Amino acid sequence: MEQLLKQIEDHKKEISAFTAADEKQVEEFRIKYLGTKGLMKSIMGEMKNVAVENKKEAGQLLNDFKVFVEEKYNELKESTVNGQQSTANSIDLSLPGDNLPIGSRHPVVLMRNRIVSIFQRLGFAVAEGPEIEDDWHNFGALNLPEHHPARDMQDTFYIQQNPDWVLRTHTSNVQIREMEKGKLPIRMIMPGRVYRNETVSARSHCFFHQVEGLYIDEHVSFADLKQTLYFFVKEMYGKDVKVRFRPSYFPFTEPSAEMDVSCFICGGSGCNICKKTGWVEILGCGMVHPNVLTNCNIDPAKYTGFAFGMGIERPAMLKYGINDIRLFSENDVRFLKQFTSAI
Ligand code: PHE
């Protein structure tokens, strides 16, 4: 009798601890404890070894044990629905929740948003265009006919299946796509990713980002271009920053210029960033070439306009003190999570 009691206690402990993740395990439980060759059967067989005077008590004990095992079986059955463990019994609602890490914006996105929002305040609308572009929109319409030497200024990735397609080398393709729509005036800011077949190093990458600007209307002059960019620079780098324009060449603008700002790292006295010149180049710009307007069915006798294009990575590197452009595309969370400002 003593022994039987002890046995039952031990089995109860084992059974209480039993868990089943799916219906298969519930069935294993049934076979092990309630099956025709299971524990219940063999322990019932112990009755014959119990002394006559204890039979009644032992019978009661075994019956209780049987109820206990059956209850456990039903419980296991209920808790596995469609082969999955129900969470109803396993969630402890009193436990404190996990802290989900807050994401952060990519530094290129932060810089893009800053640039775009300054032009939005001047009434520029945002537009985007395709990264896989045909030759006409990336080159031809921008006054870069086939075999034009200026095509070599930008090392192009061509798409193997169709040599007429390229990965756009600049966001200027979006200028064409907007002008083609034929709705004037145009006042657009066009951010996006561009590709150039360049060796990847700390200073240059085979893809990076630009923001393009385009303003077409009657009587738009170079003075409007300068004033717009002055406003941008003051908003972006502060009111004390000096600006200078250098004559330059782009096939799609005439006249063309590059704009420098006084080095915002050393204040113009000369440092590594500005290569001791005191100036940092930030964008290319100019008056939209009449051929480009004609290519887009806009009458250059009636309309004029200006365009500009600037990189995003370089100003972001300067602002955040990043010394390797490859960090932007490696997706190392330790790098990315450092940028937390709101826009
Ligand atoms: N597309 C030129 C570049 O990628 C920049 C530019 C845009 C220059 C618009 C003038 C006008 O270098």
PDB file of N, CA and C and ligand atoms in Angstrom, residues 142 153-154 169-173 175 194 196 208 210-214 249-253 255-258 281 283-288 306-311, ligand 1:
ATOM      1  N   LEU A 142      19.269  65.802 -73.237  1.00  0.00           N
ATOM      2  CA  LEU A 142      20.031  66.771 -72.449  1.00  0.00           C
ATOM      3  C   LEU A 142      21.191  67.344 -73.276  1.00  0.00           C
ATOM      4  N   MET A 153      32.283  62.210 -69.452  1.00  0.00           N
ATOM      5  CA  MET A 153      32.383  62.834 -68.120  1.00  0.00           C
ATOM      6  C   MET A 153      31.778  61.922 -67.057  1.00  0.00           C
ATOM      7  N   GLN A 154      30.839  61.085 -67.471  1.00  0.00           N
ATOM      8  CA  GLN A 154      30.142  60.226 -66.514  1.00  0.00           C
ATOM      9  C   GLN A 154      30.251  58.784 -66.988  1.00  0.00           C
ATOM     10  N   THR A 169      22.887  58.284 -64.818  1.00  0.00           N
ATOM     11  CA  THR A 169      24.149  58.783 -64.270  1.00  0.00           C
ATOM     12  C   THR A 169      23.938  60.064 -63.473  1.00  0.00           C
ATOM     13  N   HIS A 170      22.746  60.618 -63.583  1.00  0.00           N
ATOM     14  CA  HIS A 170      22.407  61.817 -62.819  1.00  0.00           C
ATOM     15  C   HIS A 170      20.872  61.921 -62.734  1.00  0.00           C
ATOM     16  N   THR A 171      20.393  62.830 -61.888  1.00  0.00           N
ATOM     17  CA  THR A 171      18.940  62.992 -61.773  1.00  0.00           C
ATOM     18  C   THR A 171      18.396  63.937 -62.855  1.00  0.00           C
ATOM     19  N   SER A 172      19.266  64.389 -63.763  1.00  0.00           N
ATOM     20  CA  SER A 172      18.807  65.322 -64.806  1.00  0.00           C
ATOM     21  C   SER A 172      17.779  64.678 -65.738  1.00  0.00           C
ATOM     22  N   ASN A 173      17.728  63.352 -65.771  1.00  0.00           N
ATOM     23  CA  ASN A 173      16.686  62.691 -66.584  1.00  0.00           C
ATOM     24  C   ASN A 173      15.290  63.128 -66.131  1.00  0.00           C
ATOM     25  N   GLN A 175      14.407  66.052 -65.086  1.00  0.00           N
ATOM     26  CA  GLN A 175      14.115  67.343 -65.746  1.00  0.00           C
ATOM     27  C   GLN A 175      13.366  67.097 -67.042  1.00  0.00           C
ATOM     28  N   VAL A 194      21.635  57.739 -58.156  1.00  0.00           N
ATOM     29  CA  VAL A 194      22.276  57.696 -59.473  1.00  0.00           C
ATOM     30  C   VAL A 194      23.470  56.728 -59.441  1.00  0.00           C
ATOM     31  N   ARG A 196      27.298  55.423 -61.248  1.00  0.00           N
ATOM     32  CA  ARG A 196      28.424  55.658 -62.146  1.00  0.00           C
ATOM     33  C   ARG A 196      29.452  54.559 -61.968  1.00  0.00           C
ATOM     34  N   PHE A 208      25.244  56.751 -55.730  1.00  0.00           N
ATOM     35  CA  PHE A 208      25.116  57.796 -54.715  1.00  0.00           C
ATOM     36  C   PHE A 208      23.833  58.565 -55.001  1.00  0.00           C
ATOM     37  N   GLN A 210      21.542  62.303 -55.592  1.00  0.00           N
ATOM     38  CA  GLN A 210      21.564  63.714 -56.004  1.00  0.00           C
ATOM     39  C   GLN A 210      20.202  64.341 -55.760  1.00  0.00           C
ATOM     40  N   VAL A 211      20.217  65.666 -55.714  1.00  0.00           N
ATOM     41  CA  VAL A 211      18.953  66.404 -55.760  1.00  0.00           C
ATOM     42  C   VAL A 211      19.058  67.363 -56.939  1.00  0.00           C
ATOM     43  N   GLU A 212      18.077  67.278 -57.824  1.00  0.00           N
ATOM     44  CA  GLU A 212      18.047  68.114 -59.020  1.00  0.00           C
ATOM     45  C   GLU A 212      17.015  69.214 -58.806  1.00  0.00           C
ATOM     46  N   GLY A 213      17.272  70.378 -59.351  1.00  0.00           N
ATOM     47  CA  GLY A 213      16.264  71.444 -59.287  1.00  0.00           C
ATOM     48  C   GLY A 213      15.991  71.971 -60.685  1.00  0.00           C
ATOM     49  N   LEU A 214      14.756  72.364 -60.937  1.00  0.00           N
ATOM     50  CA  LEU A 214      14.414  72.898 -62.261  1.00  0.00           C
ATOM     51  C   LEU A 214      13.327  73.952 -62.109  1.00  0.00           C
ATOM     52  N   TYR A 249      31.164  73.865 -67.315  1.00  0.00           N
ATOM     53  CA  TYR A 249      30.534  73.389 -68.554  1.00  0.00           C
ATOM     54  C   TYR A 249      29.637  72.182 -68.286  1.00  0.00           C
ATOM     55  N   PHE A 250      28.393  72.270 -68.675  1.00  0.00           N
ATOM     56  CA  PHE A 250      27.491  71.119 -68.773  1.00  0.00           C
ATOM     57  C   PHE A 250      26.789  71.269 -70.118  1.00  0.00           C
ATOM     58  N   PRO A 251      26.633  70.186 -70.870  1.00  0.00           N
ATOM     59  CA  PRO A 251      26.021  70.303 -72.201  1.00  0.00           C
ATOM     60  C   PRO A 251      24.584  70.800 -72.139  1.00  0.00           C
ATOM     61  N   PHE A 252      23.912  70.581 -71.013  1.00  0.00           N
ATOM     62  CA  PHE A 252      22.473  70.901 -70.933  1.00  0.00           C
ATOM     63  C   PHE A 252      22.200  72.264 -70.320  1.00  0.00           C
ATOM     64  N   THR A 253      23.248  73.010 -69.955  1.00  0.00           N
ATOM     65  CA  THR A 253      23.022  74.380 -69.467  1.00  0.00           C
ATOM     66  C   THR A 253      23.986  75.333 -70.161  1.00  0.00           C
ATOM     67  N   PRO A 255      24.594  79.766 -69.855  1.00  0.00           N
ATOM     68  CA  PRO A 255      25.903  79.424 -69.296  1.00  0.00           C
ATOM     69  C   PRO A 255      25.790  78.433 -68.133  1.00  0.00           C
ATOM     70  N   SER A 256      26.932  77.804 -67.813  1.00  0.00           N
ATOM     71  CA  SER A 256      26.971  76.850 -66.708  1.00  0.00           C
ATOM     72  C   SER A 256      27.918  77.352 -65.620  1.00  0.00           C
ATOM     73  N   ALA A 257      27.654  76.886 -64.412  1.00  0.00           N
ATOM     74  CA  ALA A 257      28.530  77.298 -63.304  1.00  0.00           C
ATOM     75  C   ALA A 257      28.597  76.195 -62.260  1.00  0.00           C
ATOM     76  N   GLU A 258      29.633  76.276 -61.441  1.00  0.00           N
ATOM     77  CA  GLU A 258      29.667  75.446 -60.242  1.00  0.00           C
ATOM     78  C   GLU A 258      29.656  76.384 -59.060  1.00  0.00           C
ATOM     79  N   GLU A 281      33.082  72.716 -52.994  1.00  0.00           N
ATOM     80  CA  GLU A 281      32.156  72.714 -54.129  1.00  0.00           C
ATOM     81  C   GLU A 281      30.890  71.954 -53.746  1.00  0.00           C
ATOM     82  N   LEU A 283      27.587  72.291 -55.833  1.00  0.00           N
ATOM     83  CA  LEU A 283      26.641  71.933 -56.904  1.00  0.00           C
ATOM     84  C   LEU A 283      27.032  72.479 -58.272  1.00  0.00           C
ATOM     85  N   GLY A 284      26.401  71.886 -59.287  1.00  0.00           N
ATOM     86  CA  GLY A 284      26.525  72.372 -60.663  1.00  0.00           C
ATOM     87  C   GLY A 284      25.191  72.994 -61.057  1.00  0.00           C
ATOM     88  N   CYS A 285      25.249  74.027 -61.907  1.00  0.00           N
ATOM     89  CA  CYS A 285      23.995  74.699 -62.256  1.00  0.00           C
ATOM     90  C   CYS A 285      24.152  75.482 -63.564  1.00  0.00           C
ATOM     91  N   GLY A 286      23.073  76.062 -64.003  1.00  0.00           N
ATOM     92  CA  GLY A 286      23.139  76.900 -65.196  1.00  0.00           C
ATOM     93  C   GLY A 286      21.754  77.175 -65.736  1.00  0.00           C
ATOM     94  N   MET A 287      21.727  77.951 -66.843  1.00  0.00           N
ATOM     95  CA  MET A 287      20.463  78.234 -67.523  1.00  0.00           C
ATOM     96  C   MET A 287      20.184  77.091 -68.500  1.00  0.00           C
ATOM     97  N   VAL A 288      18.977  76.578 -68.476  1.00  0.00           N
ATOM     98  CA  VAL A 288      18.640  75.419 -69.320  1.00  0.00           C
ATOM     99  C   VAL A 288      18.943  75.755 -70.791  1.00  0.00           C
ATOM    100  N   PHE A 306      16.224  77.762 -65.198  1.00  0.00           N
ATOM    101  CA  PHE A 306      17.517  77.335 -64.650  1.00  0.00           C
ATOM    102  C   PHE A 306      17.397  75.944 -64.064  1.00  0.00           C
ATOM    103  N   ALA A 307      18.562  75.276 -63.971  1.00  0.00           N
ATOM    104  CA  ALA A 307      18.610  73.934 -63.378  1.00  0.00           C
ATOM    105  C   ALA A 307      19.840  73.848 -62.501  1.00  0.00           C
ATOM    106  N   PHE A 308      19.774  72.993 -61.516  1.00  0.00           N
ATOM    107  CA  PHE A 308      20.968  72.738 -60.695  1.00  0.00           C
ATOM    108  C   PHE A 308      20.917  71.298 -60.200  1.00  0.00           C
ATOM    109  N   GLY A 309      22.090  70.774 -59.867  1.00  0.00           N
ATOM    110  CA  GLY A 309      22.142  69.409 -59.344  1.00  0.00           C
ATOM    111  C   GLY A 309      23.220  69.320 -58.289  1.00  0.00           C
ATOM    112  N   MET A 310      22.873  68.682 -57.151  1.00  0.00           N
ATOM    113  CA  MET A 310      23.894  68.545 -56.093  1.00  0.00           C
ATOM    114  C   MET A 310      23.890  67.142 -55.519  1.00  0.00           C
ATOM    115  N   GLY A 311      25.059  66.715 -55.053  1.00  0.00           N
ATOM    116  CA  GLY A 311      25.157  65.411 -54.400  1.00  0.00           C
ATOM    117  C   GLY A 311      24.628  65.499 -52.980  1.00  0.00           C
TER     118      GLY A 311
HETATM  119  N1  PHE B   1      23.781  66.612 -63.854  1.00  0.00           N
HETATM  120  C1  PHE B   1      24.967  67.314 -63.408  1.00  0.00           C
HETATM  121  C2  PHE B   1      25.890  66.297 -62.730  1.00  0.00           C
HETATM  122  O1  PHE B   1      25.462  65.213 -62.416  1.00  0.00           O
HETATM  123  C3  PHE B   1      24.629  68.396 -62.418  1.00  0.00           C
HETATM  124  C4  PHE B   1      23.822  69.522 -63.028  1.00  0.00           C
HETATM  125  C5  PHE B   1      22.446  69.470 -62.976  1.00  0.00           C
HETATM  126  C6  PHE B   1      24.447  70.594 -63.627  1.00  0.00           C
HETATM  127  C7  PHE B   1      21.702  70.510 -63.522  1.00  0.00           C
HETATM  128  C8  PHE B   1      23.724  71.609 -64.171  1.00  0.00           C
HETATM  129  C9  PHE B   1      22.356  71.566 -64.109  1.00  0.00           C
HETATM  130  O2  PHE B   1      27.052  66.560 -62.529  1.00  0.00           O
END
